[in-house]
Amino acid sequence: MEHTQTLQLYGTAGVRYNVGAMTRSDVQLMLDVKAGDEASFNLLLQKYRTPLVNFLYRMVRNTGTAEDLAQEVFLRVYRARKQYSPSAKFTTWLFRIATNLALNSLRDNRYRQMDVSIDAPVEEDAAPLQLPARELRIDEKMIERDRSEFIRRAIAALPEKQRVAVLLHKYEEMDYGEIAKILECSESALKSLLFRAYETLRVQLAPLVSQSVANRAREGRPS
Amino acid sequence: MKKCEDVSKQLIAYLDRRANSAERHEVEEHLAACSACHQRAEDFRKLWGVLDEVPLVEPSLGFDARIRARIAEEPRRGWLGWLVPQPRLAFAMALLLALSVWMAKLPREGNVAGTEQQDFEAIKDLGVLENYDVLSKFDALSEVPVEAAPADQQAQPVNPANDQQPATEE
Ligand SMILES: [Zn+2]
């Protein structure tokens, strides 16, 4: 089968991956699943487990919960196979299920543990949550893991809708139309949402942003 | 020249190269004249580089096995299941088949009165299964017309907004 070639896109160790480039034959794969071909389901699983787990991890900030939710997404895709019709991109459908599950999980969690933490999502349009001052004191010796954790926390502190928008735009590299469908908003509203989100991150991650030029020069990366 | 606020909406599309040429021109014109927005644009570019630093987490080794096990627990569809779209319809057809087999095995000789009685019972039951009105009202078949409906009637197969996949009741 031709679409087995796309499988190779999964599993590269790099930081970035491009869902947009992987969508070519997803609709066909899903139609094959609908027709009873479970091998095609396994291909979709292999292709999207890492993007989905990462998206969900960045949403819920807990690897165990992220995996549980990713399992649930795949199970729902499987259960809905007979009703599948290729009216929208497969990734739109997939990430819409994932987004709704993540938001529900966050809300359930919020009611369960009412303590306010950095991980707790803040209401849309609320003032951006300020990171504690000590978090902003970053010296050059900060190890890579702390940098990543600092970035993850800043993303996690975004209001839910802004967070979804950034994750889909920055990490899944989806186009505006697709993200707008997932978030059920207009493209114009999405652009405002993205602007506000990146503006907040620019402030929260200012120490890293101002460092980035020096880092790139030191590591010999093109800027 | 556009105001900062107006440009802000176009800035992301400009930076990720999805703006059209007219939008590009407007943004470039503004950036050339407004140092605050120019700085913001620079920072956004750097910010995206910073966001790329976050490494991917890999799903645990048991991830695939776990999902396959869960799918294996889902109601299975045998060869009959692939011929008909609904498991319950497959079940109804299997019942019909079993009934036919049972009828075929009925003694044709011997106790004539008993055989006639059994045949009558069997045919009586078969009549129900062959009766179109009964079949069409049979719950298991209620989803079949949906399968055959024109594509536009099922344009949105799933409404994840309420988080439930439709019509999957097994
Ligand atoms: Zn300006």
CSV table of C-alpha atoms and ligand atoms in Angstrom, one decimal:
chain,number,residue,atom,x,y,z
A,1,MET,CA,0.0,0.0,0.0
A,2,GLU,CA,1.2,3.4,-0.9
A,3,HIS,CA,0.4,5.1,2.3
A,4,THR,CA,2.7,2.9,4.4
A,5,GLN,CA,5.5,5.3,3.3
A,6,THR,CA,4.2,8.0,5.5
A,7,LEU,CA,4.8,5.8,8.5
A,8,GLN,CA,8.4,6.8,8.3
A,9,LEU,CA,7.6,10.3,9.4
A,10,TYR,CA,6.8,9.0,12.8
A,11,GLY,CA,9.6,8.5,15.3
A,12,THR,CA,12.2,11.0,14.2
A,13,ALA,CA,13.9,12.1,17.3
A,14,GLY,CA,13.8,15.7,16.5
A,15,VAL,CA,12.0,18.3,18.4
A,16,ARG,CA,9.7,19.3,15.6
A,17,TYR,CA,7.3,17.4,13.5
A,18,ASN,CA,4.9,18.5,10.9
A,19,VAL,CA,1.4,17.1,11.1
A,20,GLY,CA,0.5,19.2,8.0
A,21,ALA,CA,2.9,17.2,5.9
A,22,MET,CA,1.6,13.9,7.1
A,23,THR,CA,-2.1,14.3,6.3
A,24,ARG,CA,-2.0,13.3,2.6
A,25,SER,CA,-3.4,9.9,2.9
A,26,ASP,CA,-5.1,10.0,6.3
A,27,VAL,CA,-8.6,10.2,4.8
A,28,GLN,CA,-7.9,7.1,2.7
A,29,LEU,CA,-6.5,5.3,5.8
A,30,MET,CA,-9.6,6.2,7.8
A,31,LEU,CA,-11.9,5.0,4.9
A,32,ASP,CA,-9.9,1.7,5.0
A,33,VAL,CA,-10.5,1.5,8.7
A,34,LYS,CA,-14.2,2.1,8.1
A,35,ALA,CA,-14.2,-0.8,5.6
A,36,GLY,CA,-12.7,-3.0,8.2
A,37,ASP,CA,-9.0,-2.8,7.6
A,38,GLU,CA,-7.4,-2.8,11.1
A,39,ALA,CA,-3.9,-2.5,9.7
A,40,SER,CA,-4.8,1.0,8.5
A,41,PHE,CA,-5.9,1.8,12.0
A,42,ASN,CA,-2.5,0.7,13.3
A,43,LEU,CA,-0.8,3.0,10.7
A,44,LEU,CA,-2.9,6.0,12.0
A,45,LEU,CA,-2.0,5.0,15.5
A,46,GLN,CA,1.7,4.9,14.8
A,47,LYS,CA,1.6,8.1,12.9
A,48,TYR,CA,-0.3,10.2,15.5
A,49,ARG,CA,0.5,8.7,18.9
A,50,THR,CA,3.5,10.9,19.5
A,51,PRO,CA,1.9,14.2,18.2
A,52,LEU,CA,-1.2,13.4,20.3
A,53,VAL,CA,0.6,12.4,23.5
A,54,ASN,CA,2.7,15.6,23.2
A,55,PHE,CA,-0.3,17.8,22.5
A,56,LEU,CA,-2.1,16.3,25.4
A,57,TYR,CA,0.9,16.5,27.7
A,58,ARG,CA,1.3,20.2,26.9
A,59,MET,CA,-2.4,20.6,27.7
A,60,VAL,CA,-2.6,18.6,31.0
A,61,ARG,CA,1.0,18.7,32.2
A,62,ASN,CA,1.0,15.1,33.3
A,63,THR,CA,2.4,12.2,31.2
A,64,GLY,CA,0.1,9.6,32.7
A,65,THR,CA,-3.0,11.6,32.1
A,66,ALA,CA,-1.8,12.6,28.6
A,67,GLU,CA,-1.4,8.9,27.7
A,68,ASP,CA,-4.7,8.0,29.1
A,69,LEU,CA,-6.4,10.7,27.1
A,70,ALA,CA,-4.5,9.7,23.9
A,71,GLN,CA,-5.8,6.2,24.4
A,72,GLU,CA,-9.3,7.5,24.7
A,73,VAL,CA,-8.9,9.6,21.5
A,74,PHE,CA,-7.8,6.5,19.5
A,75,LEU,CA,-10.6,4.4,21.1
A,76,ARG,CA,-13.1,7.0,20.0
A,77,VAL,CA,-11.7,7.2,16.5
A,78,TYR,CA,-12.0,3.4,16.3
A,79,ARG,CA,-15.6,3.4,17.7
A,80,ALA,CA,-16.7,6.1,15.3
A,81,ARG,CA,-15.1,4.5,12.2
A,82,LYS,CA,-18.4,3.4,10.8
A,83,GLN,CA,-19.7,7.0,10.9
A,84,TYR,CA,-16.6,8.5,9.4
A,85,SER,CA,-17.0,10.5,6.2
A,86,PRO,CA,-14.2,12.6,4.8
A,87,SER,CA,-15.9,16.0,5.2
A,88,ALA,CA,-13.1,17.5,7.2
A,89,LYS,CA,-9.4,16.8,7.4
A,90,PHE,CA,-8.6,13.8,9.5
A,91,THR,CA,-6.4,15.9,11.8
A,92,THR,CA,-9.1,18.4,12.4
A,93,TRP,CA,-11.4,15.6,13.7
A,94,LEU,CA,-8.6,13.9,15.6
A,95,PHE,CA,-7.4,17.1,17.4
A,96,ARG,CA,-10.9,18.3,18.1
A,97,ILE,CA,-11.6,15.1,20.0
A,98,ALA,CA,-8.3,15.5,21.8
A,99,THR,CA,-9.0,19.1,22.6
A,100,ASN,CA,-12.4,18.4,24.1
A,101,LEU,CA,-11.0,15.5,26.1
A,102,ALA,CA,-8.2,17.6,27.4
A,103,LEU,CA,-10.4,20.5,28.3
A,104,ASN,CA,-12.9,18.2,30.1
A,105,SER,CA,-10.0,16.6,32.0
A,106,LEU,CA,-8.7,20.0,33.1
A,107,ARG,CA,-12.1,21.0,34.3
A,108,ASP,CA,-12.7,17.7,36.1
A,109,ASN,CA,-9.3,18.1,37.7
A,110,ARG,CA,-10.0,21.7,38.7
A,111,TYR,CA,-13.2,20.7,40.6
A,112,ARG,CA,-11.4,17.8,42.2
A,113,GLN,CA,-8.5,19.8,43.5
A,114,MET,CA,-9.4,23.4,44.1
A,115,ASP,CA,-5.9,24.5,45.0
A,116,VAL,CA,-4.5,27.1,42.7
A,117,SER,CA,-1.2,26.1,41.2
A,118,ILE,CA,0.9,27.3,38.3
A,119,ASP,CA,-0.6,24.4,36.3
A,120,ALA,CA,-4.2,25.4,36.9
A,121,PRO,CA,-5.7,26.9,33.8
A,122,VAL,CA,-6.9,30.4,34.1
A,123,GLU,CA,-10.1,31.6,32.6
A,124,GLU,CA,-10.1,32.9,29.1
A,125,ASP,CA,-9.5,36.6,29.0
A,126,ALA,CA,-8.4,36.7,32.6
A,127,ALA,CA,-5.2,38.6,33.3
A,128,PRO,CA,-2.2,36.5,32.4
A,129,LEU,CA,-0.9,34.5,35.4
A,130,GLN,CA,2.3,35.9,36.6
A,131,LEU,CA,5.1,33.5,37.2
A,132,PRO,CA,6.7,33.8,40.6
A,133,ALA,CA,9.6,36.2,40.5
A,134,ARG,CA,12.1,33.5,41.4
A,135,GLU,CA,11.2,31.6,38.2
A,136,LEU,CA,12.4,34.6,36.2
A,137,ARG,CA,15.8,34.6,37.7
A,138,ILE,CA,17.5,32.5,35.1
A,139,ASP,CA,21.3,32.4,35.0
A,140,GLU,CA,23.4,31.1,32.1
A,141,LYS,CA,24.0,27.8,33.9
A,142,MET,CA,20.4,26.9,33.8
A,143,ILE,CA,20.3,23.3,32.5
A,144,GLU,CA,18.4,22.4,29.4
A,145,ARG,CA,15.8,20.6,31.4
A,146,ASP,CA,15.0,23.6,33.4
A,147,ARG,CA,14.7,25.7,30.3
A,148,SER,CA,12.2,23.2,28.8
A,149,GLU,CA,10.3,23.1,32.1
A,150,PHE,CA,10.2,26.8,32.2
A,151,ILE,CA,8.8,27.0,28.7
A,152,ARG,CA,6.3,24.2,29.4
A,153,ARG,CA,5.0,26.1,32.4
A,154,ALA,CA,4.6,29.3,30.6
A,155,ILE,CA,2.5,27.6,27.9
A,156,ALA,CA,0.5,25.8,30.6
A,157,ALA,CA,-0.2,29.1,32.3
A,158,LEU,CA,-2.0,30.4,29.1
A,159,PRO,CA,-5.7,30.5,29.2
A,160,GLU,CA,-7.1,27.2,27.8
A,161,LYS,CA,-8.2,28.5,24.4
A,162,GLN,CA,-5.0,30.4,23.8
A,163,ARG,CA,-3.0,27.4,24.8
A,164,VAL,CA,-4.8,25.1,22.3
A,165,ALA,CA,-4.3,27.8,19.6
A,166,VAL,CA,-0.5,28.0,20.3
A,167,LEU,CA,0.0,24.2,20.5
A,168,LEU,CA,-1.8,23.6,17.2
A,169,HIS,CA,-0.2,26.6,15.5
A,170,LYS,CA,3.3,26.3,16.7
A,171,TYR,CA,3.8,22.5,17.3
A,172,GLU,CA,1.3,20.9,14.9
A,173,GLU,CA,1.8,23.6,12.3
A,174,MET,CA,-1.8,23.6,11.3
A,175,ASP,CA,-3.3,26.3,9.1
A,176,TYR,CA,-5.7,28.9,10.5
A,177,GLY,CA,-8.8,27.4,9.0
A,178,GLU,CA,-8.2,24.0,10.7
A,179,ILE,CA,-7.4,25.5,14.1
A,180,ALA,CA,-10.4,27.8,13.9
A,181,LYS,CA,-12.6,24.7,13.2
A,182,ILE,CA,-11.1,22.9,16.2
A,183,LEU,CA,-11.7,25.9,18.5
A,184,GLU,CA,-15.0,26.7,16.9
A,185,CYS,CA,-14.1,30.3,16.3
A,186,SER,CA,-13.6,32.6,13.3
A,187,GLU,CA,-10.1,32.9,11.7
A,188,SER,CA,-10.1,36.5,12.7
A,189,ALA,CA,-10.8,35.6,16.3
A,190,LEU,CA,-8.1,33.0,16.1
A,191,LYS,CA,-5.5,35.5,14.9
A,192,SER,CA,-6.3,37.8,17.9
A,193,LEU,CA,-6.1,34.8,20.2
A,194,LEU,CA,-2.7,33.8,18.8
A,195,PHE,CA,-1.5,37.4,19.1
A,196,ARG,CA,-2.5,37.6,22.7
A,197,ALA,CA,-1.0,34.2,23.5
A,198,TYR,CA,2.4,35.0,21.9
A,199,GLU,CA,2.4,38.4,23.5
A,200,THR,CA,1.9,36.8,26.9
A,201,LEU,CA,4.6,34.3,26.2
A,202,ARG,CA,7.0,37.0,25.0
A,203,VAL,CA,6.7,38.7,28.4
A,204,GLN,CA,6.8,35.5,30.4
A,205,LEU,CA,9.7,34.0,28.5
A,206,ALA,CA,11.5,37.4,28.1
A,207,PRO,CA,14.7,36.1,29.8
A,208,LEU,CA,14.9,33.2,27.3
A,209,VAL,CA,13.9,35.3,24.3
A,210,SER,CA,16.6,37.9,25.0
A,211,GLN,CA,19.1,35.0,25.5
A,212,SER,CA,18.2,33.2,22.3
A,213,VAL,CA,20.4,35.3,19.9
A,214,ALA,CA,23.5,34.7,22.1
A,215,ASN,CA,22.6,30.9,22.3
A,216,ARG,CA,22.2,30.5,18.6
A,217,ALA,CA,25.5,32.3,18.0
A,218,ARG,CA,27.3,30.0,20.6
A,219,GLU,CA,25.8,26.8,19.2
A,220,GLY,CA,26.5,27.8,15.7
A,221,ARG,CA,22.8,27.6,14.7
A,222,PRO,CA,21.5,29.8,12.0
A,223,SER,CA,19.3,32.5,13.5
B,1,MET,CA,-0.5,53.9,7.9
B,2,LYS,CA,-2.2,51.3,10.0
B,3,LYS,CA,-2.4,51.5,13.8
B,4,CYS,CA,-0.4,49.1,16.0
B,5,GLU,CA,-3.7,47.5,17.1
B,6,ASP,CA,-4.7,46.8,13.5
B,7,VAL,CA,-1.4,45.4,12.6
B,8,SER,CA,-1.3,43.1,15.6
B,9,LYS,CA,-3.9,40.8,14.0
B,10,GLN,CA,-1.9,40.5,10.8
B,11,LEU,CA,1.5,40.1,12.5
B,12,ILE,CA,1.4,36.4,13.2
B,13,ALA,CA,0.3,35.6,9.7
B,14,TYR,CA,3.0,37.9,8.4
B,15,LEU,CA,5.7,36.1,10.5
B,16,ASP,CA,4.6,32.6,9.7
B,17,ARG,CA,4.5,33.6,6.0
B,18,ARG,CA,0.8,32.9,5.5
B,19,ALA,CA,-0.2,36.6,4.9
B,20,ASN,CA,-1.1,37.6,1.4
B,21,SER,CA,0.9,40.2,-0.5
B,22,ALA,CA,-1.4,43.1,0.4
B,23,GLU,CA,-1.2,42.2,4.2
B,24,ARG,CA,2.6,41.7,3.9
B,25,HIS,CA,2.9,45.2,2.5
B,26,GLU,CA,0.8,46.7,5.2
B,27,VAL,CA,2.7,45.0,8.0
B,28,GLU,CA,6.1,45.8,6.4
B,29,GLU,CA,5.1,49.4,6.1
B,30,HIS,CA,4.1,49.6,9.7
B,31,LEU,CA,7.2,47.7,11.0
B,32,ALA,CA,9.5,50.1,9.1
B,33,ALA,CA,8.0,53.1,10.9
B,34,CYS,CA,7.1,51.7,14.4
B,35,SER,CA,9.9,50.6,16.6
B,36,ALA,CA,7.6,48.9,19.2
B,37,CYS,CA,6.0,46.6,16.7
B,38,HIS,CA,9.3,46.0,15.0
B,39,GLN,CA,10.8,44.9,18.3
B,40,ARG,CA,7.7,42.7,18.9
B,41,ALA,CA,8.1,41.1,15.5
B,42,GLU,CA,11.8,40.3,16.3
B,43,ASP,CA,10.8,38.9,19.7
B,44,PHE,CA,8.1,36.7,18.3
B,45,ARG,CA,10.6,35.2,15.9
B,46,LYS,CA,13.0,34.5,18.7
B,47,LEU,CA,10.1,33.2,20.9
B,48,TRP,CA,9.2,30.6,18.3
B,49,GLY,CA,12.8,29.5,18.4
B,50,VAL,CA,12.6,29.2,22.1
B,51,LEU,CA,9.4,27.2,21.9
B,52,ASP,CA,11.1,24.8,19.6
B,53,GLU,CA,13.6,23.9,22.3
B,54,VAL,CA,11.0,21.9,24.2
B,55,PRO,CA,11.8,18.2,23.5
B,56,LEU,CA,9.1,15.7,22.5
B,57,VAL,CA,8.0,13.2,25.1
B,58,GLU,CA,7.7,9.6,23.7
B,59,PRO,CA,4.7,7.5,24.5
B,60,SER,CA,5.5,4.7,26.9
B,61,LEU,CA,6.5,1.4,25.4
B,62,GLY,CA,3.2,-0.3,26.3
B,63,PHE,CA,1.1,2.4,24.6
B,64,ASP,CA,0.3,0.4,21.4
B,65,ALA,CA,-0.2,-2.8,23.2
B,66,ARG,CA,-2.6,-1.1,25.6
B,67,ILE,CA,-4.7,0.5,22.9
B,68,ARG,CA,-4.8,-2.8,20.9
B,69,ALA,CA,-5.9,-4.7,24.0
B,70,ARG,CA,-8.7,-2.1,24.5
B,71,ILE,CA,-9.8,-2.4,20.9
B,72,ALA,CA,-9.7,-6.2,21.1
B,73,GLU,CA,-12.3,-5.8,23.9
B,74,GLU,CA,-14.6,-3.9,21.6
B,75,PRO,CA,-17.5,-5.9,20.2
B,76,ARG,CA,-16.0,-8.0,17.4
B,77,ARG,CA,-17.4,-8.3,14.0
B,78,GLY,CA,-16.9,-11.6,12.2
B,79,TRP,CA,-17.1,-12.3,8.5
B,80,LEU,CA,-20.9,-11.6,8.7
B,81,GLY,CA,-20.1,-8.2,10.3
B,82,TRP,CA,-18.2,-7.1,7.2
B,83,LEU,CA,-21.1,-7.8,4.9
B,84,VAL,CA,-23.5,-5.7,6.9
B,85,PRO,CA,-22.8,-2.4,8.5
B,86,GLN,CA,-24.2,-2.9,12.0
B,87,PRO,CA,-23.3,-5.6,14.5
B,88,ARG,CA,-26.8,-6.0,15.7
B,89,LEU,CA,-28.0,-6.5,12.1
B,90,ALA,CA,-25.3,-9.2,11.9
B,91,PHE,CA,-26.7,-10.7,15.0
B,92,ALA,CA,-30.2,-10.7,13.5
B,93,MET,CA,-28.9,-12.3,10.4
B,94,ALA,CA,-27.0,-14.9,12.4
B,95,LEU,CA,-30.2,-15.8,14.2
B,96,LEU,CA,-32.0,-16.2,10.9
B,97,LEU,CA,-29.2,-18.4,9.7
B,98,ALA,CA,-29.3,-20.5,12.9
B,99,LEU,CA,-33.1,-20.8,12.5
B,100,SER,CA,-32.7,-22.0,8.9
B,101,VAL,CA,-30.1,-24.6,10.0
B,102,TRP,CA,-32.4,-25.7,12.8
B,103,MET,CA,-35.3,-26.1,10.4
B,104,ALA,CA,-33.2,-28.0,7.9
B,105,LYS,CA,-32.4,-30.5,10.6
B,106,LEU,CA,-36.0,-31.1,11.6
B,107,PRO,CA,-37.0,-34.7,11.1
B,108,ARG,CA,-38.9,-35.1,7.9
B,109,GLU,CA,-40.2,-38.6,8.8
B,110,GLY,CA,-41.4,-40.4,11.8
B,111,ASN,CA,-44.0,-38.6,14.0
B,112,VAL,CA,-46.0,-36.8,11.4
B,113,ALA,CA,-48.1,-34.8,13.9
B,114,GLY,CA,-44.9,-33.7,15.8
B,115,THR,CA,-43.1,-32.7,12.6
B,116,GLU,CA,-46.1,-30.7,11.4
B,117,GLN,CA,-46.3,-28.9,14.8
B,118,GLN,CA,-42.6,-28.1,14.7
B,119,ASP,CA,-42.8,-27.0,11.1
B,120,PHE,CA,-45.7,-24.8,12.0
B,121,GLU,CA,-43.8,-23.2,14.9
B,122,ALA,CA,-40.7,-22.7,12.8
B,123,ILE,CA,-42.5,-21.2,9.9
B,124,LYS,CA,-44.5,-19.0,12.2
B,125,ASP,CA,-41.3,-17.6,13.7
B,126,LEU,CA,-39.7,-17.3,10.2
B,127,GLY,CA,-42.7,-15.3,9.1
B,128,VAL,CA,-41.9,-12.7,11.6
B,129,LEU,CA,-38.3,-12.5,10.4
B,130,GLU,CA,-39.3,-12.3,6.8
B,131,ASN,CA,-42.0,-9.7,7.4
B,132,TYR,CA,-40.6,-6.5,6.1
B,133,ASP,CA,-42.7,-4.2,8.4
B,134,VAL,CA,-41.4,-6.0,11.5
B,135,LEU,CA,-37.8,-6.0,10.1
B,136,SER,CA,-37.9,-2.3,9.3
B,137,LYS,CA,-39.1,-1.5,12.8
B,138,PHE,CA,-36.5,-3.8,14.3
B,139,ASP,CA,-34.2,-1.7,16.4
B,140,ALA,CA,-31.1,-3.2,15.0
B,141,LEU,CA,-31.9,-2.0,11.5
B,142,SER,CA,-32.7,1.6,12.5
B,143,GLU,CA,-29.2,2.8,11.7
B,144,VAL,CA,-29.0,1.2,8.3
B,145,PRO,CA,-30.7,4.0,6.3
B,146,VAL,CA,-28.2,6.4,7.8
B,147,GLU,CA,-25.4,4.4,6.2
B,148,ALA,CA,-27.0,4.6,2.8
B,149,ALA,CA,-27.9,8.3,3.2
B,150,PRO,CA,-26.4,10.9,0.8
B,151,ALA,CA,-23.0,12.2,1.9
B,152,ASP,CA,-24.3,15.7,2.7
B,153,GLN,CA,-26.7,14.4,5.3
B,154,GLN,CA,-23.8,13.0,7.2
B,155,ALA,CA,-21.4,15.8,6.5
B,156,GLN,CA,-20.4,16.0,10.1
B,157,PRO,CA,-20.0,12.5,11.1
B,158,VAL,CA,-18.9,13.2,14.6
B,159,ASN,CA,-19.6,16.0,16.9
B,160,PRO,CA,-16.7,16.0,19.3
B,161,ALA,CA,-18.1,19.2,20.8
B,162,ASN,CA,-20.2,17.1,23.1
B,163,ASP,CA,-17.5,14.5,23.2
B,164,GLN,CA,-19.6,11.5,22.2
B,165,GLN,CA,-19.2,9.7,19.0
B,166,PRO,CA,-22.6,9.4,17.5
B,167,ALA,CA,-24.6,6.3,17.0
B,168,THR,CA,-22.0,3.9,18.4
B,169,GLU,CA,-24.1,2.3,21.0
B,170,GLU,CA,-22.4,-1.0,21.4
C,1,ZN,ZN,3.2,49.6,15.9
